[in-house]
Short mmCIF file of N, CA and C in Angstrom, two decimals:
data_model
loop_
_atom_site.label_atom_id
_atom_site.label_comp_id
_atom_site.label_asym_id
_atom_site.label_seq_id
_atom_site.Cartn_x
_atom_site.Cartn_y
_atom_site.Cartn_z
N UNK A 1 -7.99 -80.50 39.02
CA UNK A 1 -6.79 -80.78 38.26
C UNK A 1 -6.34 -79.54 37.50
N UNK A 2 -7.21 -78.94 36.70
CA UNK A 2 -6.87 -77.69 36.04
C UNK A 2 -6.08 -77.86 34.76
N UNK A 3 -5.67 -76.74 34.22
CA UNK A 3 -4.98 -76.68 32.94
C UNK A 3 -3.49 -76.90 33.15
N UNK A 4 -2.90 -77.73 32.31
CA UNK A 4 -1.48 -78.09 32.42
C UNK A 4 -0.80 -77.97 31.06
N UNK A 5 0.54 -77.90 31.08
CA UNK A 5 1.37 -77.82 29.88
C UNK A 5 2.18 -79.11 29.78
N UNK A 6 2.13 -79.75 28.60
CA UNK A 6 2.92 -80.96 28.34
C UNK A 6 3.60 -80.79 26.99
N UNK A 7 4.79 -81.39 26.83
CA UNK A 7 5.49 -81.29 25.55
C UNK A 7 6.35 -82.50 25.25
N UNK A 8 6.61 -82.71 23.93
CA UNK A 8 7.37 -83.86 23.46
C UNK A 8 8.20 -83.47 22.24
N UNK A 9 9.30 -84.18 21.98
CA UNK A 9 10.08 -83.89 20.78
C UNK A 9 9.38 -84.41 19.52
N UNK A 10 9.53 -83.67 18.45
CA UNK A 10 9.10 -84.12 17.12
C UNK A 10 10.37 -84.57 16.41
N UNK A 11 10.56 -85.87 16.28
CA UNK A 11 11.83 -86.41 15.80
C UNK A 11 11.93 -86.55 14.28
N UNK A 12 10.80 -86.64 13.61
CA UNK A 12 10.82 -86.86 12.16
C UNK A 12 9.83 -85.93 11.47
N UNK A 13 9.97 -85.85 10.16
CA UNK A 13 9.02 -85.08 9.37
C UNK A 13 7.62 -85.69 9.49
N UNK A 14 7.55 -87.01 9.59
CA UNK A 14 6.25 -87.68 9.76
C UNK A 14 5.61 -87.27 11.08
N UNK A 15 6.42 -87.16 12.15
CA UNK A 15 5.90 -86.67 13.44
C UNK A 15 5.28 -85.30 13.27
N UNK A 16 6.01 -84.43 12.59
CA UNK A 16 5.57 -83.05 12.38
C UNK A 16 4.25 -83.04 11.61
N UNK A 17 4.18 -83.82 10.54
CA UNK A 17 2.97 -83.85 9.71
C UNK A 17 1.78 -84.41 10.48
N UNK A 18 2.00 -85.46 11.28
CA UNK A 18 0.91 -86.02 12.09
C UNK A 18 0.42 -85.00 13.11
N UNK A 19 1.35 -84.26 13.70
CA UNK A 19 0.97 -83.24 14.69
C UNK A 19 0.10 -82.17 14.06
N UNK A 20 0.43 -81.77 12.85
CA UNK A 20 -0.38 -80.77 12.15
C UNK A 20 -1.74 -81.35 11.78
N UNK A 21 -1.75 -82.60 11.33
CA UNK A 21 -2.98 -83.23 10.88
C UNK A 21 -3.94 -83.58 12.01
N UNK A 22 -3.42 -84.13 13.10
CA UNK A 22 -4.28 -84.56 14.22
C UNK A 22 -3.52 -84.37 15.54
N UNK A 23 -3.49 -83.15 16.05
CA UNK A 23 -2.69 -82.89 17.25
C UNK A 23 -3.16 -83.66 18.48
N UNK A 24 -4.44 -83.87 18.62
CA UNK A 24 -4.94 -84.57 19.80
C UNK A 24 -4.41 -86.01 19.84
N UNK A 25 -4.60 -86.75 18.76
CA UNK A 25 -4.11 -88.14 18.70
C UNK A 25 -2.59 -88.18 18.80
N UNK A 26 -1.92 -87.21 18.17
CA UNK A 26 -0.46 -87.17 18.21
C UNK A 26 0.05 -86.97 19.62
N UNK A 27 -0.62 -86.13 20.40
CA UNK A 27 -0.15 -85.90 21.78
C UNK A 27 -0.16 -87.19 22.58
N UNK A 28 -1.19 -88.02 22.40
CA UNK A 28 -1.25 -89.30 23.12
C UNK A 28 -0.21 -90.29 22.59
N UNK A 29 -0.03 -90.33 21.27
CA UNK A 29 0.95 -91.24 20.68
C UNK A 29 2.38 -90.86 21.10
N UNK A 30 2.68 -89.57 21.05
CA UNK A 30 4.02 -89.12 21.46
C UNK A 30 4.26 -89.37 22.94
N UNK A 31 3.24 -89.17 23.75
CA UNK A 31 3.39 -89.40 25.18
C UNK A 31 3.79 -90.85 25.45
N UNK A 32 3.12 -91.79 24.79
CA UNK A 32 3.45 -93.22 24.98
C UNK A 32 4.84 -93.53 24.43
N UNK A 33 5.11 -93.06 23.20
CA UNK A 33 6.40 -93.37 22.57
C UNK A 33 7.57 -92.80 23.37
N UNK A 34 7.47 -91.54 23.73
CA UNK A 34 8.60 -90.89 24.41
C UNK A 34 8.79 -91.42 25.83
N UNK A 35 7.73 -91.80 26.50
CA UNK A 35 7.86 -92.38 27.84
C UNK A 35 8.59 -93.71 27.76
N UNK A 36 8.39 -94.45 26.67
CA UNK A 36 9.10 -95.72 26.50
C UNK A 36 10.58 -95.51 26.23
N UNK A 37 10.92 -94.39 25.59
CA UNK A 37 12.32 -94.07 25.31
C UNK A 37 13.01 -93.55 26.57
N UNK A 38 12.41 -92.55 27.19
CA UNK A 38 12.97 -91.92 28.40
C UNK A 38 11.88 -91.05 29.02
N UNK A 39 11.57 -91.28 30.28
CA UNK A 39 10.52 -90.51 30.96
C UNK A 39 10.77 -89.00 30.90
N UNK A 40 12.04 -88.61 30.82
CA UNK A 40 12.37 -87.18 30.79
C UNK A 40 12.09 -86.54 29.44
N UNK A 41 11.67 -87.32 28.44
CA UNK A 41 11.30 -86.77 27.14
C UNK A 41 9.88 -86.24 27.13
N UNK A 42 9.13 -86.52 28.17
CA UNK A 42 7.78 -85.98 28.34
C UNK A 42 7.90 -84.83 29.33
N UNK A 43 7.96 -83.61 28.82
CA UNK A 43 8.22 -82.47 29.69
C UNK A 43 6.91 -81.81 30.10
N UNK A 44 6.90 -81.29 31.30
CA UNK A 44 5.72 -80.62 31.79
C UNK A 44 6.07 -79.35 32.54
N UNK A 45 5.21 -78.39 32.42
CA UNK A 45 5.38 -77.14 33.16
C UNK A 45 4.20 -76.89 34.09
N UNK A 46 3.36 -77.93 34.26
CA UNK A 46 2.23 -77.82 35.15
C UNK A 46 1.47 -76.53 34.83
N UNK A 47 1.14 -75.76 35.85
CA UNK A 47 0.43 -74.48 35.65
C UNK A 47 1.41 -73.31 35.53
N UNK A 48 2.70 -73.58 35.71
CA UNK A 48 3.69 -72.52 35.69
C UNK A 48 3.98 -71.95 34.32
N UNK A 49 3.44 -72.56 33.26
CA UNK A 49 3.75 -72.05 31.92
C UNK A 49 3.32 -70.60 31.75
N UNK A 50 2.24 -70.20 32.40
CA UNK A 50 1.77 -68.81 32.25
C UNK A 50 2.74 -67.82 32.88
N UNK A 51 3.25 -68.15 34.05
CA UNK A 51 4.19 -67.26 34.72
C UNK A 51 5.49 -67.21 33.92
N UNK A 52 5.94 -68.36 33.40
CA UNK A 52 7.15 -68.38 32.59
C UNK A 52 6.96 -67.60 31.29
N UNK A 53 5.80 -67.69 30.68
CA UNK A 53 5.54 -66.90 29.48
C UNK A 53 5.62 -65.42 29.81
N UNK A 54 5.02 -65.00 30.90
CA UNK A 54 5.11 -63.60 31.32
C UNK A 54 6.56 -63.18 31.50
N UNK A 55 7.37 -64.06 32.08
CA UNK A 55 8.79 -63.76 32.28
C UNK A 55 9.47 -63.50 30.93
N UNK A 56 9.20 -64.35 29.94
CA UNK A 56 9.86 -64.19 28.64
C UNK A 56 9.29 -63.06 27.80
N UNK A 57 8.11 -62.58 28.14
CA UNK A 57 7.54 -61.47 27.40
C UNK A 57 7.82 -60.11 28.04
N UNK A 58 8.12 -60.07 29.32
CA UNK A 58 8.28 -58.80 30.03
C UNK A 58 9.59 -58.11 29.64
N UNK A 59 9.50 -56.87 29.43
CA UNK A 59 10.67 -56.01 29.23
C UNK A 59 11.71 -56.58 28.26
N UNK A 60 11.30 -57.37 27.31
CA UNK A 60 12.29 -57.99 26.43
C UNK A 60 12.75 -57.06 25.32
N UNK A 61 11.95 -56.05 25.01
CA UNK A 61 12.33 -55.12 23.96
C UNK A 61 12.34 -53.72 24.52
N UNK A 62 13.52 -53.15 24.71
CA UNK A 62 13.58 -51.81 25.28
C UNK A 62 12.99 -50.78 24.34
N UNK A 63 12.44 -49.73 24.93
CA UNK A 63 11.93 -48.62 24.15
C UNK A 63 13.08 -47.85 23.55
N UNK A 64 12.81 -47.01 22.57
CA UNK A 64 13.90 -46.25 21.96
C UNK A 64 14.50 -45.26 22.96
N UNK A 65 15.80 -45.22 22.98
CA UNK A 65 16.49 -44.27 23.86
C UNK A 65 16.69 -42.96 23.11
N UNK A 66 17.04 -41.94 23.84
CA UNK A 66 17.32 -40.65 23.21
C UNK A 66 18.46 -40.80 22.21
N UNK A 67 19.46 -41.64 22.55
CA UNK A 67 20.60 -41.83 21.65
C UNK A 67 20.15 -42.47 20.33
N UNK A 68 19.26 -43.49 20.41
CA UNK A 68 18.84 -44.13 19.17
C UNK A 68 18.00 -43.17 18.34
N UNK A 69 17.22 -42.30 18.98
CA UNK A 69 16.47 -41.30 18.23
C UNK A 69 17.42 -40.33 17.53
N UNK A 70 18.53 -39.97 18.21
CA UNK A 70 19.50 -39.05 17.62
C UNK A 70 20.18 -39.70 16.42
N UNK A 71 20.49 -41.01 16.54
CA UNK A 71 21.15 -41.68 15.42
C UNK A 71 20.26 -41.67 14.19
N UNK A 72 18.97 -41.87 14.38
CA UNK A 72 18.04 -41.94 13.26
C UNK A 72 17.66 -40.55 12.78
N UNK A 73 17.43 -39.62 13.71
CA UNK A 73 16.81 -38.36 13.35
C UNK A 73 17.75 -37.18 13.19
N UNK A 74 18.94 -37.28 13.69
CA UNK A 74 19.85 -36.16 13.57
C UNK A 74 20.07 -35.48 14.91
N UNK A 75 20.79 -34.37 14.92
CA UNK A 75 21.15 -33.69 16.16
C UNK A 75 19.95 -33.01 16.82
N UNK A 76 20.09 -32.71 18.14
CA UNK A 76 19.01 -32.00 18.82
C UNK A 76 18.67 -30.70 18.11
N UNK A 77 17.38 -30.38 18.14
CA UNK A 77 16.94 -29.15 17.51
C UNK A 77 16.56 -29.33 16.05
N UNK A 78 16.89 -30.48 15.47
CA UNK A 78 16.55 -30.68 14.06
C UNK A 78 15.06 -30.98 13.94
N UNK A 79 14.49 -30.63 12.83
CA UNK A 79 13.06 -30.88 12.66
C UNK A 79 12.76 -32.37 12.58
N UNK A 80 13.71 -33.17 12.12
CA UNK A 80 13.50 -34.62 12.04
C UNK A 80 13.32 -35.21 13.43
N UNK A 81 14.11 -34.75 14.41
CA UNK A 81 14.00 -35.26 15.79
C UNK A 81 12.65 -34.86 16.37
N UNK A 82 12.22 -33.65 16.13
CA UNK A 82 10.92 -33.21 16.64
C UNK A 82 9.79 -34.05 16.04
N UNK A 83 9.90 -34.37 14.78
CA UNK A 83 8.88 -35.18 14.12
C UNK A 83 8.85 -36.59 14.69
N UNK A 84 10.03 -37.19 14.92
CA UNK A 84 10.07 -38.55 15.45
C UNK A 84 9.58 -38.62 16.88
N UNK A 85 9.79 -37.59 17.64
CA UNK A 85 9.44 -37.61 19.05
C UNK A 85 7.95 -37.47 19.30
N UNK A 86 7.20 -37.07 18.30
CA UNK A 86 5.76 -36.90 18.50
C UNK A 86 5.07 -38.24 18.31
N UNK A 87 4.09 -38.54 19.17
CA UNK A 87 3.45 -39.85 19.10
C UNK A 87 2.59 -40.05 17.85
N UNK A 88 2.22 -38.98 17.17
CA UNK A 88 1.35 -39.12 16.01
C UNK A 88 2.11 -38.99 14.71
N UNK A 89 3.35 -39.45 14.66
CA UNK A 89 4.18 -39.25 13.49
C UNK A 89 3.80 -40.13 12.31
N UNK A 90 3.05 -41.21 12.53
CA UNK A 90 2.70 -42.10 11.43
C UNK A 90 1.19 -42.33 11.41
N UNK A 91 0.55 -41.84 10.39
CA UNK A 91 -0.90 -41.97 10.28
C UNK A 91 -1.31 -43.06 9.30
N UNK A 92 -0.35 -43.76 8.72
CA UNK A 92 -0.66 -44.70 7.65
C UNK A 92 -1.04 -46.10 8.17
N UNK A 93 -0.87 -46.36 9.46
CA UNK A 93 -1.16 -47.69 9.97
C UNK A 93 -1.96 -47.62 11.26
N UNK A 94 -2.56 -48.71 11.60
CA UNK A 94 -3.26 -48.88 12.87
C UNK A 94 -2.32 -49.69 13.75
N UNK A 95 -2.30 -49.44 15.05
CA UNK A 95 -1.38 -50.14 15.95
C UNK A 95 -1.58 -51.65 15.91
N UNK A 96 -2.74 -52.14 15.51
CA UNK A 96 -2.98 -53.58 15.40
C UNK A 96 -2.28 -54.18 14.20
N UNK A 97 -1.70 -53.37 13.34
CA UNK A 97 -1.02 -53.86 12.15
C UNK A 97 0.50 -53.96 12.36
N UNK A 98 0.95 -53.79 13.58
CA UNK A 98 2.37 -53.91 13.89
C UNK A 98 2.55 -55.19 14.70
N UNK A 99 3.39 -56.08 14.22
CA UNK A 99 3.64 -57.34 14.92
C UNK A 99 5.13 -57.44 15.20
N UNK A 100 5.48 -57.54 16.47
CA UNK A 100 6.86 -57.72 16.88
C UNK A 100 6.96 -59.12 17.47
N UNK A 101 7.85 -59.92 16.91
CA UNK A 101 8.00 -61.28 17.42
C UNK A 101 8.50 -61.26 18.86
N UNK A 102 8.07 -62.23 19.66
CA UNK A 102 8.49 -62.26 21.06
C UNK A 102 9.92 -62.75 21.21
N UNK A 103 10.43 -62.60 22.39
CA UNK A 103 11.73 -63.16 22.74
C UNK A 103 11.69 -64.66 22.43
N UNK A 104 12.80 -65.22 21.98
CA UNK A 104 12.84 -66.60 21.50
C UNK A 104 12.33 -67.60 22.54
N UNK A 105 12.60 -67.37 23.82
CA UNK A 105 12.15 -68.29 24.85
C UNK A 105 10.65 -68.41 24.94
N UNK A 106 9.94 -67.41 24.48
CA UNK A 106 8.47 -67.44 24.53
C UNK A 106 7.89 -68.33 23.44
N UNK A 107 8.68 -68.69 22.43
CA UNK A 107 8.15 -69.44 21.30
C UNK A 107 7.59 -70.81 21.70
N UNK A 108 8.07 -71.39 22.78
CA UNK A 108 7.60 -72.70 23.21
C UNK A 108 6.56 -72.59 24.32
N UNK A 109 6.11 -71.38 24.60
CA UNK A 109 5.16 -71.15 25.70
C UNK A 109 3.89 -70.44 25.26
N UNK A 110 3.86 -69.93 24.05
CA UNK A 110 2.73 -69.14 23.59
C UNK A 110 1.46 -69.98 23.47
N UNK A 111 0.34 -69.38 23.77
CA UNK A 111 -0.95 -70.02 23.59
C UNK A 111 -1.67 -70.24 24.90
N UNK A 112 -2.92 -70.62 24.79
CA UNK A 112 -3.73 -70.95 25.96
C UNK A 112 -4.97 -71.69 25.48
N UNK A 113 -5.66 -72.30 26.38
CA UNK A 113 -6.88 -73.01 26.05
C UNK A 113 -7.94 -72.03 25.57
N UNK A 114 -8.93 -72.54 24.87
CA UNK A 114 -10.07 -71.75 24.42
C UNK A 114 -11.24 -72.09 25.33
N UNK A 115 -11.65 -71.13 26.14
CA UNK A 115 -12.73 -71.35 27.10
C UNK A 115 -14.09 -71.27 26.44
N UNK A 116 -15.04 -72.02 26.99
CA UNK A 116 -16.42 -71.94 26.54
C UNK A 116 -17.34 -72.16 27.74
N UNK A 117 -18.60 -71.94 27.55
CA UNK A 117 -19.59 -72.11 28.63
C UNK A 117 -19.21 -71.32 29.88
N UNK A 118 -18.79 -70.07 29.67
CA UNK A 118 -18.45 -69.22 30.81
C UNK A 118 -17.33 -69.80 31.66
N UNK A 119 -16.29 -70.31 31.04
CA UNK A 119 -15.11 -70.90 31.70
C UNK A 119 -15.40 -72.27 32.32
N UNK A 120 -16.57 -72.85 32.05
CA UNK A 120 -16.89 -74.17 32.60
C UNK A 120 -16.15 -75.29 31.87
N UNK A 121 -15.80 -75.05 30.60
CA UNK A 121 -15.05 -76.05 29.85
C UNK A 121 -14.09 -75.33 28.92
N UNK A 122 -13.18 -76.12 28.33
CA UNK A 122 -12.20 -75.53 27.43
C UNK A 122 -11.75 -76.56 26.41
N UNK A 123 -11.19 -76.03 25.33
CA UNK A 123 -10.58 -76.85 24.29
C UNK A 123 -9.08 -76.62 24.37
N UNK A 124 -8.28 -77.68 24.16
CA UNK A 124 -6.83 -77.54 24.31
C UNK A 124 -6.19 -76.69 23.22
N UNK A 125 -5.01 -76.22 23.52
CA UNK A 125 -4.18 -75.48 22.57
C UNK A 125 -2.99 -76.38 22.23
N UNK A 126 -2.59 -76.43 20.96
CA UNK A 126 -1.44 -77.23 20.54
C UNK A 126 -0.43 -76.32 19.85
N UNK A 127 0.83 -76.45 20.23
CA UNK A 127 1.91 -75.72 19.60
C UNK A 127 2.82 -76.70 18.87
N UNK A 128 3.12 -76.41 17.62
CA UNK A 128 3.99 -77.25 16.79
C UNK A 128 5.15 -76.37 16.35
N UNK A 129 6.36 -76.71 16.81
CA UNK A 129 7.49 -75.82 16.64
C UNK A 129 8.61 -76.52 15.86
N UNK A 130 9.00 -75.99 14.69
CA UNK A 130 10.09 -76.58 13.92
C UNK A 130 11.42 -76.51 14.69
N UNK A 131 12.32 -77.41 14.34
CA UNK A 131 13.60 -77.54 15.04
C UNK A 131 14.39 -76.23 15.09
N UNK A 132 14.34 -75.42 14.03
CA UNK A 132 15.12 -74.17 14.01
C UNK A 132 14.69 -73.24 15.14
N UNK A 133 13.39 -73.20 15.42
CA UNK A 133 12.88 -72.34 16.47
C UNK A 133 13.14 -72.93 17.85
N UNK A 134 13.15 -74.25 17.94
CA UNK A 134 13.49 -74.90 19.21
C UNK A 134 14.92 -74.54 19.59
N UNK A 135 15.80 -74.50 18.60
CA UNK A 135 17.20 -74.12 18.86
C UNK A 135 17.29 -72.68 19.37
N UNK A 136 16.52 -71.78 18.78
CA UNK A 136 16.51 -70.39 19.25
C UNK A 136 16.03 -70.30 20.70
N UNK A 137 14.98 -71.05 21.02
CA UNK A 137 14.46 -71.05 22.39
C UNK A 137 15.49 -71.65 23.34
N UNK A 138 16.13 -72.74 22.94
CA UNK A 138 17.15 -73.38 23.79
C UNK A 138 18.29 -72.41 24.08
N UNK A 139 18.72 -71.68 23.08
CA UNK A 139 19.79 -70.69 23.28
C UNK A 139 19.35 -69.61 24.27
N UNK A 140 18.11 -69.17 24.17
CA UNK A 140 17.58 -68.17 25.10
C UNK A 140 17.50 -68.76 26.51
N UNK A 141 17.00 -69.98 26.63
CA UNK A 141 16.89 -70.63 27.95
C UNK A 141 18.25 -70.79 28.62
N UNK A 142 19.29 -71.04 27.82
CA UNK A 142 20.63 -71.22 28.38
C UNK A 142 21.13 -69.95 29.07
N UNK A 143 20.63 -68.81 28.65
CA UNK A 143 21.07 -67.53 29.23
C UNK A 143 20.29 -67.13 30.48
N UNK A 144 19.27 -67.89 30.84
CA UNK A 144 18.44 -67.52 31.98
C UNK A 144 19.15 -67.89 33.29
N UNK A 145 19.31 -66.90 34.14
CA UNK A 145 19.84 -67.10 35.48
C UNK A 145 18.68 -67.47 36.39
N UNK A 146 18.74 -68.64 37.02
CA UNK A 146 17.60 -69.12 37.82
C UNK A 146 17.29 -68.19 38.99
N UNK A 147 18.30 -67.61 39.60
CA UNK A 147 18.06 -66.68 40.71
C UNK A 147 17.30 -65.44 40.21
N UNK A 148 17.67 -64.96 39.03
CA UNK A 148 16.98 -63.79 38.46
C UNK A 148 15.55 -64.17 38.07
N UNK A 149 15.38 -65.38 37.55
CA UNK A 149 14.04 -65.86 37.20
C UNK A 149 13.15 -65.91 38.44
N UNK A 150 13.68 -66.46 39.53
CA UNK A 150 12.92 -66.53 40.78
C UNK A 150 12.51 -65.15 41.26
N UNK A 151 13.45 -64.22 41.20
CA UNK A 151 13.17 -62.85 41.64
C UNK A 151 12.12 -62.19 40.74
N UNK A 152 12.26 -62.38 39.42
CA UNK A 152 11.33 -61.75 38.48
C UNK A 152 9.92 -62.34 38.58
N UNK A 153 9.81 -63.61 38.92
CA UNK A 153 8.49 -64.25 39.00
C UNK A 153 7.80 -63.98 40.33
N UNK A 154 8.50 -63.42 41.26
CA UNK A 154 7.89 -63.07 42.53
C UNK A 154 8.02 -64.16 43.58
N UNK A 155 7.79 -63.75 44.80
CA UNK A 155 7.98 -64.64 45.94
C UNK A 155 7.10 -65.89 45.87
N UNK A 156 5.85 -65.72 45.49
CA UNK A 156 4.91 -66.85 45.48
C UNK A 156 5.22 -67.84 44.36
N UNK A 157 5.64 -67.36 43.19
CA UNK A 157 5.83 -68.22 42.03
C UNK A 157 7.29 -68.53 41.69
N UNK A 158 8.23 -67.81 42.26
CA UNK A 158 9.62 -67.91 41.86
C UNK A 158 10.23 -69.29 41.99
N UNK A 159 10.20 -69.87 43.17
CA UNK A 159 10.79 -71.20 43.37
C UNK A 159 10.04 -72.26 42.57
N UNK A 160 8.73 -72.15 42.54
CA UNK A 160 7.90 -73.08 41.79
C UNK A 160 8.31 -73.08 40.31
N UNK A 161 8.40 -71.89 39.71
CA UNK A 161 8.72 -71.78 38.29
C UNK A 161 10.16 -72.18 37.98
N UNK A 162 11.10 -71.81 38.83
CA UNK A 162 12.48 -72.20 38.55
C UNK A 162 12.65 -73.71 38.68
N UNK A 163 11.90 -74.32 39.61
CA UNK A 163 11.94 -75.78 39.75
C UNK A 163 11.38 -76.49 38.53
N UNK A 164 10.38 -75.89 37.88
CA UNK A 164 9.83 -76.45 36.65
C UNK A 164 10.72 -76.13 35.45
N UNK A 165 11.30 -74.93 35.45
CA UNK A 165 12.04 -74.46 34.29
C UNK A 165 13.36 -75.20 34.10
N UNK A 166 14.06 -75.50 35.17
CA UNK A 166 15.39 -76.12 35.03
C UNK A 166 15.34 -77.45 34.26
N UNK A 167 14.48 -78.42 34.64
CA UNK A 167 14.42 -79.65 33.84
C UNK A 167 13.84 -79.43 32.43
N UNK A 168 12.94 -78.44 32.29
CA UNK A 168 12.41 -78.10 30.98
C UNK A 168 13.53 -77.60 30.08
N UNK A 169 14.36 -76.71 30.60
CA UNK A 169 15.49 -76.17 29.84
C UNK A 169 16.43 -77.28 29.41
N UNK A 170 16.72 -78.21 30.31
CA UNK A 170 17.62 -79.33 29.99
C UNK A 170 17.02 -80.22 28.89
N UNK A 171 15.71 -80.48 28.97
CA UNK A 171 15.06 -81.31 27.95
C UNK A 171 15.08 -80.61 26.59
N UNK A 172 14.80 -79.32 26.57
CA UNK A 172 14.78 -78.58 25.30
C UNK A 172 16.18 -78.56 24.69
N UNK A 173 17.20 -78.44 25.51
CA UNK A 173 18.57 -78.48 24.99
C UNK A 173 18.88 -79.87 24.42
N UNK A 174 18.43 -80.90 25.10
CA UNK A 174 18.63 -82.27 24.62
C UNK A 174 17.91 -82.47 23.28
N UNK A 175 16.67 -81.99 23.17
CA UNK A 175 15.94 -82.12 21.91
C UNK A 175 16.65 -81.35 20.79
N UNK A 176 17.17 -80.18 21.13
CA UNK A 176 17.91 -79.38 20.14
C UNK A 176 19.15 -80.14 19.67
N UNK A 177 19.87 -80.74 20.60
CA UNK A 177 21.07 -81.51 20.23
C UNK A 177 20.73 -82.68 19.32
N UNK A 178 19.51 -83.20 19.45
CA UNK A 178 19.06 -84.31 18.60
C UNK A 178 18.45 -83.83 17.29
N UNK A 179 18.34 -82.50 17.12
CA UNK A 179 17.75 -81.94 15.90
C UNK A 179 16.24 -82.06 15.83
N UNK A 180 15.60 -82.21 16.98
CA UNK A 180 14.16 -82.41 17.03
C UNK A 180 13.40 -81.09 17.06
N UNK A 181 12.19 -81.13 16.56
CA UNK A 181 11.24 -80.04 16.74
C UNK A 181 10.58 -80.25 18.10
N UNK A 182 9.49 -79.54 18.33
CA UNK A 182 8.82 -79.65 19.63
C UNK A 182 7.32 -79.52 19.42
N UNK A 183 6.58 -80.32 20.16
CA UNK A 183 5.12 -80.31 20.11
C UNK A 183 4.65 -80.18 21.54
N UNK A 184 3.73 -79.24 21.79
CA UNK A 184 3.23 -79.10 23.15
C UNK A 184 1.74 -78.88 23.15
N UNK A 185 1.14 -79.23 24.26
CA UNK A 185 -0.28 -79.01 24.44
C UNK A 185 -0.52 -78.30 25.76
N UNK A 186 -1.49 -77.45 25.75
CA UNK A 186 -1.97 -76.80 26.97
C UNK A 186 -3.43 -77.25 27.06
N UNK A 187 -3.69 -78.08 28.07
CA UNK A 187 -5.02 -78.68 28.15
C UNK A 187 -5.50 -78.83 29.58
#
């Protein structure tokens, strides 16, 4: 069977608090409740969540261009530009102390199970996402071209992931329209 991704809307503050307090029990309660409302409220990405996460994390933040360095540092030949262009320009921090938030679409995909016993077993991962962030992800998902997604995910995974992503995107937009947060498990 393997590891799968499942998600449900968090419709109330009480839903959100229960998810934080007991995510395992909440996942089962939400699954039953949402299936009774509409089967499409129980969203799944099967095993494709990892490929989709890679898609939303890849190349999302361009490196500094020569033009942006010039805007910050001054004209060519200036000592400020030479200082900025050197990789050792900042000695006050360690690279592990820099955190750049991911592209908004990744916010509903981050995480993975915690393996133990040499990958023989695992503990689930739970993501609890407030409504404001679900809206950001929905806006990002709306901009995804499915043909480009298929191409970016590669021949083996492209059709599989776009087939999973399209109904996922529609559900997330529906949850956003309802003002819901989002709760997901990777288990």
